[in-house]
């Protein structure tokens, strides 16, 4: 029933309008973000998130200032000029008599483009799912850390952020930077080299950064980004917007660490360099 009622032409109108709107919004967000470069990072982070959220909104809004309204109006005017507008009874008769062959090629073209987009969307989402499942398999084999300086650092950082149920810690033998992973029950992964060689104050700063990701529900936001990226895999500006979201999210956490932690910016910078060297 759903497949029978689907028309590639409807998808074509949606993807064209959305692509132009995303391009305009990314350009506007880039200009505004540059003007707000000296403000709090959370403002720029929200700004770029709003750009990505446009994918989940209708392309045609009722407001006259809507970007979707401009694009659809322009598309309608172009269709009228090019002669592809919906035919009236009078023009339908003349067109059927003339038998324009070009009109029969458009459905095949749109269907072909839709097939390419669908393959790309399914391939992108499948790759993300494969990578996530592979990480989950590794995660299951990594031991849980339930004692030691890193656990004490986690408890102190959780108390500072008023988190009563912090995520568990897992230890990996791989050399990597600490990261938060998981959706319903996230965990913090830290490398053995970092857990053994970092000082207690550095460990507290490290887990504080990851706990801020946890408090902000950044893993959920990451899944939203993955959906947008899969749907708009062909759009380079969406990739750029995603990169800005990731960049500003890290700066948000860095600013929060400096506000909630007991380290100066110089000490925090040294900790970051130490983490990178051990990773």
GROMACS .gro file of C-alpha atoms in nm, residues 20-279:
model
  260
   20UNK     CA    1   1.859   2.464  -0.129
   21UNK     CA    2   1.725   2.546   0.214
   22UNK     CA    3   2.011   2.365   0.386
   23UNK     CA    4   2.264   2.548   0.169
   24UNK     CA    5   2.113   2.885   0.260
   25UNK     CA    6   2.089   2.798   0.629
   26UNK     CA    7   2.449   2.674   0.647
   27UNK     CA    8   2.568   2.998   0.485
   28UNK     CA    9   2.365   3.207   0.729
   29UNK     CA   10   2.479   3.001   1.028
   30UNK     CA   11   2.841   3.035   0.919
   31UNK     CA   12   2.814   3.414   0.905
   32UNK     CA   13   2.629   3.437   1.237
   33UNK     CA   14   2.865   3.190   1.402
   34UNK     CA   15   3.164   3.397   1.292
   35UNK     CA   16   3.004   3.705   1.443
   36UNK     CA   17   2.944   3.515   1.769
   37UNK     CA   18   3.293   3.366   1.785
   38UNK     CA   19   3.368   3.551   2.111
   39UNK     CA   20   3.047   3.443   2.284
   40UNK     CA   21   2.974   3.120   2.472
   41UNK     CA   22   3.017   2.810   2.259
   42UNK     CA   23   2.675   2.674   2.357
   43UNK     CA   24   2.511   2.950   2.151
   44UNK     CA   25   2.700   2.848   1.838
   45UNK     CA   26   2.635   2.482   1.916
   46UNK     CA   27   2.259   2.540   1.932
   47UNK     CA   28   2.276   2.746   1.614
   48UNK     CA   29   2.435   2.462   1.415
   49UNK     CA   30   2.197   2.210   1.568
   50UNK     CA   31   1.903   2.419   1.447
   51UNK     CA   32   2.046   2.401   1.095
   52UNK     CA   33   2.052   2.021   1.106
   53UNK     CA   34   1.702   2.008   1.254
   54UNK     CA   35   1.568   2.160   0.932
   55UNK     CA   36   1.586   1.811   0.780
   56UNK     CA   37   1.304   1.702   1.013
   57UNK     CA   38   1.083   2.004   0.934
   58UNK     CA   39   0.852   2.059   0.634
   59UNK     CA   40   1.020   2.219   0.336
   60UNK     CA   41   0.721   2.447   0.277
   61UNK     CA   42   0.611   2.654   0.574
   62UNK     CA   43   0.304   2.872   0.580
   63UNK     CA   44   0.493   3.188   0.670
   64UNK     CA   45   0.559   3.414   0.369
   65UNK     CA   46   0.924   3.457   0.474
   66UNK     CA   47   0.986   3.081   0.472
   67UNK     CA   48   1.278   2.965   0.260
   68UNK     CA   49   1.064   2.673   0.151
   69UNK     CA   50   0.795   2.912   0.028
   70UNK     CA   51   1.048   3.099  -0.185
   71UNK     CA   52   1.185   2.781  -0.337
   72UNK     CA   53   0.847   2.626  -0.410
   73UNK     CA   54   0.723   2.952  -0.561
   74UNK     CA   55   1.035   2.972  -0.778
   75UNK     CA   56   0.991   2.608  -0.880
   76UNK     CA   57   0.629   2.671  -0.976
   77UNK     CA   58   0.726   2.973  -1.183
   78UNK     CA   59   1.001   2.773  -1.352
   79UNK     CA   60   0.756   2.494  -1.424
   80UNK     CA   61   0.513   2.736  -1.584
   81UNK     CA   62   0.784   2.891  -1.800
   82UNK     CA   63   0.922   2.553  -1.904
   83UNK     CA   64   0.578   2.415  -1.976
   84UNK     CA   65   0.584   2.142  -1.710
   85UNK     CA   66   0.309   2.290  -1.493
   86UNK     CA   67  -0.002   2.082  -1.424
   87UNK     CA   68  -0.209   2.078  -1.739
   88UNK     CA   69  -0.555   2.230  -1.761
   89UNK     CA   70  -0.825   2.043  -1.954
   90UNK     CA   71  -0.759   2.259  -2.258
   91UNK     CA   72  -0.383   2.215  -2.256
   92UNK     CA   73  -0.413   1.846  -2.175
   93UNK     CA   74  -0.595   1.788  -2.501
   94UNK     CA   75  -0.339   1.978  -2.705
   95UNK     CA   76  -0.047   1.810  -2.531
   96UNK     CA   77  -0.191   1.466  -2.587
   97UNK     CA   78  -0.230   1.550  -2.955
   98UNK     CA   79   0.121   1.691  -2.981
   99UNK     CA   80   0.266   1.391  -2.793
  100UNK     CA   81   0.569   1.564  -2.636
  101UNK     CA   82   0.833   1.291  -2.592
  102UNK     CA   83   1.043   1.493  -2.341
  103UNK     CA   84   0.769   1.469  -2.075
  104UNK     CA   85   0.806   1.092  -2.069
  105UNK     CA   86   1.176   1.110  -1.985
  106UNK     CA   87   1.136   1.305  -1.660
  107UNK     CA   88   0.975   1.026  -1.452
  108UNK     CA   89   1.254   0.788  -1.553
  109UNK     CA   90   1.518   1.047  -1.460
  110UNK     CA   91   1.362   1.119  -1.121
  111UNK     CA   92   1.325   0.748  -1.047
  112UNK     CA   93   1.691   0.692  -1.132
  113UNK     CA   94   1.807   0.976  -0.908
  114UNK     CA   95   1.586   0.847  -0.628
  115UNK     CA   96   1.741   0.503  -0.661
  116UNK     CA   97   2.091   0.653  -0.634
  117UNK     CA   98   1.989   0.857  -0.328
  118UNK     CA   99   1.830   0.554  -0.165
  119UNK     CA  100   2.139   0.340  -0.221
  120UNK     CA  101   2.355   0.613  -0.069
  121UNK     CA  102   2.124   0.661   0.229
  122UNK     CA  103   2.104   0.288   0.300
  123UNK     CA  104   2.479   0.248   0.253
  124UNK     CA  105   2.558   0.537   0.485
  125UNK     CA  106   2.321   0.420   0.758
  126UNK     CA  107   2.444   0.061   0.724
  127UNK     CA  108   2.805   0.174   0.763
  128UNK     CA  109   2.718   0.370   1.077
  129UNK     CA  110   2.528   0.073   1.221
  130UNK     CA  111   2.815  -0.165   1.139
  131UNK     CA  112   3.073   0.057   1.306
  132UNK     CA  113   2.854   0.101   1.613
  133UNK     CA  114   2.786  -0.272   1.649
  134UNK     CA  115   3.156  -0.348   1.610
  135UNK     CA  116   3.232  -0.099   1.886
  136UNK     CA  117   2.964  -0.256   2.106
  137UNK     CA  118   3.126  -0.598   2.062
  138UNK     CA  119   3.459  -0.454   2.170
  139UNK     CA  120   3.293  -0.276   2.458
  140UNK     CA  121   3.154  -0.602   2.593
  141UNK     CA  122   3.507  -0.746   2.615
  142UNK     CA  123   3.659  -0.446   2.790
  143UNK     CA  124   3.674  -0.483   3.172
  144UNK     CA  125   3.480  -0.256   3.406
  145UNK     CA  126   3.684  -0.034   3.636
  146UNK     CA  127   3.533  -0.048   3.984
  147UNK     CA  128   3.822   0.069   4.201
  148UNK     CA  129   4.134   0.284   4.195
  149UNK     CA  130   4.211   0.653   4.143
  150UNK     CA  131   3.999   0.678   3.828
  151UNK     CA  132   3.687   0.567   4.019
  152UNK     CA  133   3.756   0.820   4.292
  153UNK     CA  134   3.795   1.089   4.025
  154UNK     CA  135   3.464   0.983   3.870
  155UNK     CA  136   3.283   1.008   4.204
  156UNK     CA  137   3.423   1.354   4.273
  157UNK     CA  138   3.336   1.482   3.925
  158UNK     CA  139   2.984   1.336   3.948
  159UNK     CA  140   2.924   1.510   4.280
  160UNK     CA  141   3.040   1.838   4.131
  161UNK     CA  142   2.790   1.804   3.845
  162UNK     CA  143   2.512   1.670   4.072
  163UNK     CA  144   2.495   1.339   3.885
  164UNK     CA  145   2.363   1.069   4.115
  165UNK     CA  146   2.400   0.778   3.872
  166UNK     CA  147   2.718   0.830   3.667
  167UNK     CA  148   2.812   0.599   3.379
  168UNK     CA  149   3.045   0.310   3.448
  169UNK     CA  150   3.408   0.308   3.344
  170UNK     CA  151   3.562   0.057   3.107
  171UNK     CA  152   3.927   0.000   3.033
  172UNK     CA  153   4.066  -0.057   2.685
  173UNK     CA  154   4.411  -0.171   2.583
  174UNK     CA  155   4.386   0.038   2.267
  175UNK     CA  156   4.558   0.374   2.262
  176UNK     CA  157   4.274   0.621   2.226
  177UNK     CA  158   4.142   0.936   2.382
  178UNK     CA  159   3.868   0.893   2.645
  179UNK     CA  160   3.518   0.886   2.500
  180UNK     CA  161   3.156   0.836   2.596
  181UNK     CA  162   2.961   0.567   2.411
  182UNK     CA  163   2.612   0.422   2.446
  183UNK     CA  164   2.256   0.543   2.420
  184UNK     CA  165   2.038   0.414   2.703
  185UNK     CA  166   2.326   0.334   2.937
  186UNK     CA  167   2.639   0.519   2.822
  187UNK     CA  168   2.982   0.422   2.951
  188UNK     CA  169   3.312   0.609   2.964
  189UNK     CA  170   3.601   0.431   2.794
  190UNK     CA  171   3.956   0.515   2.894
  191UNK     CA  172   4.283   0.362   2.781
  192UNK     CA  173   4.500   0.168   3.025
  193UNK     CA  174   4.803   0.384   2.954
  194UNK     CA  175   4.609   0.698   3.046
  195UNK     CA  176   4.450   0.544   3.356
  196UNK     CA  177   4.789   0.430   3.487
  197UNK     CA  178   5.005   0.729   3.398
  198UNK     CA  179   4.779   1.030   3.445
  199UNK     CA  180   4.785   1.215   3.775
  200UNK     CA  181   4.474   1.212   4.001
  201UNK     CA  182   4.392   1.576   3.920
  202UNK     CA  183   4.426   1.500   3.548
  203UNK     CA  184   4.199   1.198   3.579
  204UNK     CA  185   3.934   1.408   3.748
  205UNK     CA  186   3.951   1.666   3.471
  206UNK     CA  187   3.927   1.395   3.206
  207UNK     CA  188   3.620   1.224   3.351
  208UNK     CA  189   3.462   1.562   3.420
  209UNK     CA  190   3.476   1.637   3.048
  210UNK     CA  191   3.307   1.306   2.963
  211UNK     CA  192   3.045   1.350   3.236
  212UNK     CA  193   2.947   1.681   3.082
  213UNK     CA  194   2.886   1.496   2.753
  214UNK     CA  195   2.676   1.252   2.955
  215UNK     CA  196   2.478   1.528   3.125
  216UNK     CA  197   2.408   1.701   2.794
  217UNK     CA  198   2.283   1.377   2.633
  218UNK     CA  199   2.534   1.420   2.354
  219UNK     CA  200   2.513   1.056   2.247
  220UNK     CA  201   2.147   1.110   2.160
  221UNK     CA  202   2.238   1.421   1.963
  222UNK     CA  203   2.499   1.214   1.783
  223UNK     CA  204   2.232   0.972   1.663
  224UNK     CA  205   2.029   1.264   1.530
  225UNK     CA  206   2.336   1.382   1.341
  226UNK     CA  207   2.382   1.033   1.199
  227UNK     CA  208   2.024   1.032   1.066
  228UNK     CA  209   2.070   1.372   0.903
  229UNK     CA  210   2.401   1.263   0.751
  230UNK     CA  211   2.245   0.947   0.609
  231UNK     CA  212   1.955   1.134   0.452
  232UNK     CA  213   2.171   1.414   0.312
  233UNK     CA  214   2.485   1.212   0.238
  234UNK     CA  215   2.533   1.385  -0.098
  235UNK     CA  216   2.525   1.740   0.043
  236UNK     CA  217   2.875   1.873   0.128
  237UNK     CA  218   2.739   2.161   0.335
  238UNK     CA  219   2.558   1.916   0.563
  239UNK     CA  220   2.892   1.748   0.628
  240UNK     CA  221   3.035   2.090   0.713
  241UNK     CA  222   2.745   2.167   0.948
  242UNK     CA  223   2.796   1.832   1.121
  243UNK     CA  224   3.164   1.909   1.167
  244UNK     CA  225   3.081   2.244   1.325
  245UNK     CA  226   2.834   2.075   1.562
  246UNK     CA  227   3.105   1.833   1.676
  247UNK     CA  228   3.362   2.111   1.711
  248UNK     CA  229   3.136   2.343   1.911
  249UNK     CA  230   3.019   2.053   2.130
  250UNK     CA  231   3.375   1.988   2.242
  251UNK     CA  232   3.428   2.357   2.315
  252UNK     CA  233   3.107   2.360   2.520
  253UNK     CA  234   3.248   2.078   2.734
  254UNK     CA  235   3.585   2.252   2.762
  255UNK     CA  236   3.419   2.570   2.884
  256UNK     CA  237   3.209   2.373   3.132
  257UNK     CA  238   3.521   2.200   3.268
  258UNK     CA  239   3.685   2.535   3.331
  259UNK     CA  240   3.371   2.660   3.504
  260UNK     CA  241   3.310   2.352   3.720
  261UNK     CA  242   3.663   2.225   3.765
  262UNK     CA  243   3.949   2.340   3.977
  263UNK     CA  244   4.197   2.394   3.695
  264UNK     CA  245   4.313   2.698   3.507
  265UNK     CA  246   4.302   2.721   3.131
  266UNK     CA  247   4.678   2.662   3.115
  267UNK     CA  248   4.653   2.351   3.333
  268UNK     CA  249   4.362   2.221   3.128
  269UNK     CA  250   4.559   2.275   2.808
  270UNK     CA  251   4.848   2.076   2.952
  271UNK     CA  252   4.608   1.795   3.044
  272UNK     CA  253   4.472   1.784   2.689
  273UNK     CA  254   4.825   1.765   2.547
  274UNK     CA  255   4.911   1.485   2.792
  275UNK     CA  256   4.598   1.291   2.691
  276UNK     CA  257   4.687   1.327   2.324
  277UNK     CA  258   5.045   1.217   2.382
  278UNK     CA  259   4.935   0.907   2.575
  279UNK     CA  260   4.671   0.828   2.311
   0.00000   0.00000   0.00000
